Each structure stands twice: as C-alpha cells, then as structure tokens.
Amino acid sequence: STANNAVFEDVVQFIGETETILTDSYHAMYWSLMLGKKVMVFPNSSKFYNFKYQPVISSFSNFENDLKKVHSYSGILEECRDTNLKFSEKVFDYLNI
C-alpha cells in the first residue's frame, strides 16, 4: 500500500514489486500500465477514461467481482518511448536543431 504523498522512488519501487495495482491515482495508473502491471482504477475524474490501453474501471462496492477482469498489456512503455522520440524529431526539425 502507498499514498499520493509518498516519495516518488518508493512509489516506483512499489509498482515494480506489485503484480496488480488498485488505485485512484492517475499517475500510478499510467506508470503501472507502462510497466505491464495489471491495473484497476477507481476514477475520481474523467482523465481515467479513453486510454488506448484501458485499465479495468471499478468502484469500491464492486471491485472484488471486477478483479476477475484485470489484465496486463505488454509493450506500452516501448510504444510511448517511440511516440515521444518521433515527436521530438519533428520538434527539432521544426526548430532546425
């Protein structure tokens, strides 16, 4: 278990050591997806929706049933890195750097 005010390195270590992440934190969800973890979210805003790789969205009253639906994705981190590198190349080209 960890909290939103935890030390960044502790949060990353926790995610790295944990197979399934249950969270209401956007960043914990995002980092967990990129690290190939099984993710269930308890959304507290609209920013949790419309991801290309959607985590299981649940509620506190139904999370035990939804745990059966939780799965992981692979390759998201590499895909994000590639997308960022392509974007940086466009920006550098535009700026003539």
Short mmCIF file of C-alpha atoms in Angstrom, two decimals:
data_model
loop_
_atom_site.label_atom_id
_atom_site.label_comp_id
_atom_site.label_asym_id
_atom_site.label_seq_id
_atom_site.Cartn_x
_atom_site.Cartn_y
_atom_site.Cartn_z
CA SER A 1 0.00 0.00 0.00
CA THR A 2 1.15 3.54 -0.75
CA ALA A 3 -0.30 7.06 -0.77
CA ASN A 4 -0.28 10.04 -3.12
CA ASN A 5 2.12 11.90 -0.84
CA ALA A 6 4.68 9.05 -0.86
CA VAL A 7 8.25 9.57 -2.04
CA PHE A 8 8.47 9.12 -5.82
CA GLU A 9 11.15 6.42 -5.62
CA ASP A 10 9.06 4.47 -3.11
CA VAL A 11 6.03 4.60 -5.41
CA VAL A 12 8.05 3.36 -8.39
CA GLN A 13 9.55 0.56 -6.28
CA PHE A 14 6.09 -0.42 -5.03
CA ILE A 15 4.72 -0.59 -8.58
CA GLY A 16 7.75 -2.57 -9.72
CA GLU A 17 7.27 -5.14 -6.96
CA THR A 18 3.49 -5.46 -7.28
CA GLU A 19 1.62 -7.60 -9.82
CA THR A 20 -1.80 -5.93 -9.55
CA ILE A 21 -2.32 -2.24 -8.85
CA LEU A 22 -5.61 -0.89 -7.45
CA THR A 23 -5.56 2.90 -7.49
CA ASP A 24 -7.42 6.17 -7.71
CA SER A 25 -4.21 7.93 -8.78
CA TYR A 26 -3.85 8.88 -12.45
CA HIS A 27 -0.05 8.71 -12.33
CA ALA A 28 0.01 5.35 -10.53
CA MET A 29 -2.37 4.01 -13.18
CA TYR A 30 -0.30 5.40 -16.07
CA TRP A 31 3.07 4.22 -14.72
CA SER A 32 1.63 0.80 -13.86
CA LEU A 33 0.22 0.34 -17.35
CA MET A 34 3.58 1.27 -18.87
CA LEU A 35 5.31 -1.26 -16.62
CA GLY A 36 2.99 -4.06 -17.75
CA LYS A 37 1.11 -4.39 -14.47
CA LYS A 38 -2.50 -5.46 -14.02
CA VAL A 39 -4.41 -2.28 -13.22
CA MET A 40 -7.78 -1.49 -11.71
CA VAL A 41 -8.78 2.12 -11.17
CA PHE A 42 -11.35 3.86 -9.04
CA PRO A 43 -11.74 7.03 -11.12
CA ASN A 44 -12.20 10.37 -9.42
CA SER A 45 -12.26 12.39 -12.66
CA SER A 46 -12.71 11.97 -16.41
CA LYS A 47 -8.95 11.75 -17.05
CA PHE A 48 -9.04 7.99 -16.34
CA TYR A 49 -11.14 7.27 -19.41
CA ASN A 50 -10.31 6.99 -23.11
CA PHE A 51 -6.89 5.40 -22.84
CA LYS A 52 -5.69 3.35 -25.79
CA TYR A 53 -4.94 0.57 -23.28
CA GLN A 54 -7.83 0.77 -20.85
CA PRO A 55 -7.44 -0.47 -17.27
CA VAL A 56 -10.37 -2.10 -15.52
CA ILE A 57 -12.58 0.63 -14.11
CA SER A 58 -14.37 -0.28 -10.92
CA SER A 59 -15.99 1.02 -7.76
CA PHE A 60 -15.27 0.24 -4.14
CA SER A 61 -18.55 -1.68 -3.90
CA ASN A 62 -17.79 -3.91 -6.91
CA PHE A 63 -14.00 -4.28 -7.00
CA GLU A 64 -13.95 -7.91 -5.82
CA ASN A 65 -16.03 -9.00 -8.83
CA ASP A 66 -14.01 -6.80 -11.19
CA LEU A 67 -10.70 -8.32 -10.06
CA LYS A 68 -11.50 -11.25 -12.37
CA LYS A 69 -11.35 -8.85 -15.35
CA VAL A 70 -7.97 -7.31 -14.55
CA HIS A 71 -5.26 -7.96 -17.13
CA SER A 72 -1.96 -6.53 -18.25
CA TYR A 73 -0.67 -5.18 -21.55
CA SER A 74 2.83 -5.52 -22.90
CA GLY A 75 4.88 -3.08 -24.92
CA ILE A 76 3.25 0.15 -23.76
CA LEU A 77 6.48 1.66 -22.40
CA GLU A 78 8.30 1.00 -25.67
CA GLU A 79 5.38 2.39 -27.68
CA CYS A 80 5.34 5.57 -25.57
CA ARG A 81 9.10 5.99 -25.93
CA ASP A 82 8.85 5.59 -29.69
CA THR A 83 6.00 8.11 -29.90
CA ASN A 84 7.96 10.63 -27.82
CA LEU A 85 11.11 10.18 -29.90
CA LYS A 86 9.17 10.71 -33.15
CA PHE A 87 7.56 13.84 -31.69
CA SER A 88 10.94 15.21 -30.53
CA GLU A 89 12.36 14.64 -34.03
CA LYS A 90 9.51 16.71 -35.52
CA VAL A 91 10.08 19.48 -32.97
CA PHE A 92 13.86 19.50 -33.51
CA ASP A 93 13.32 19.54 -37.27
CA TYR A 94 10.85 22.42 -36.97
CA LEU A 95 13.29 24.37 -34.77
CA ASN A 96 16.23 23.46 -37.03
CA ILE A 97 18.12 21.91 -34.12
#
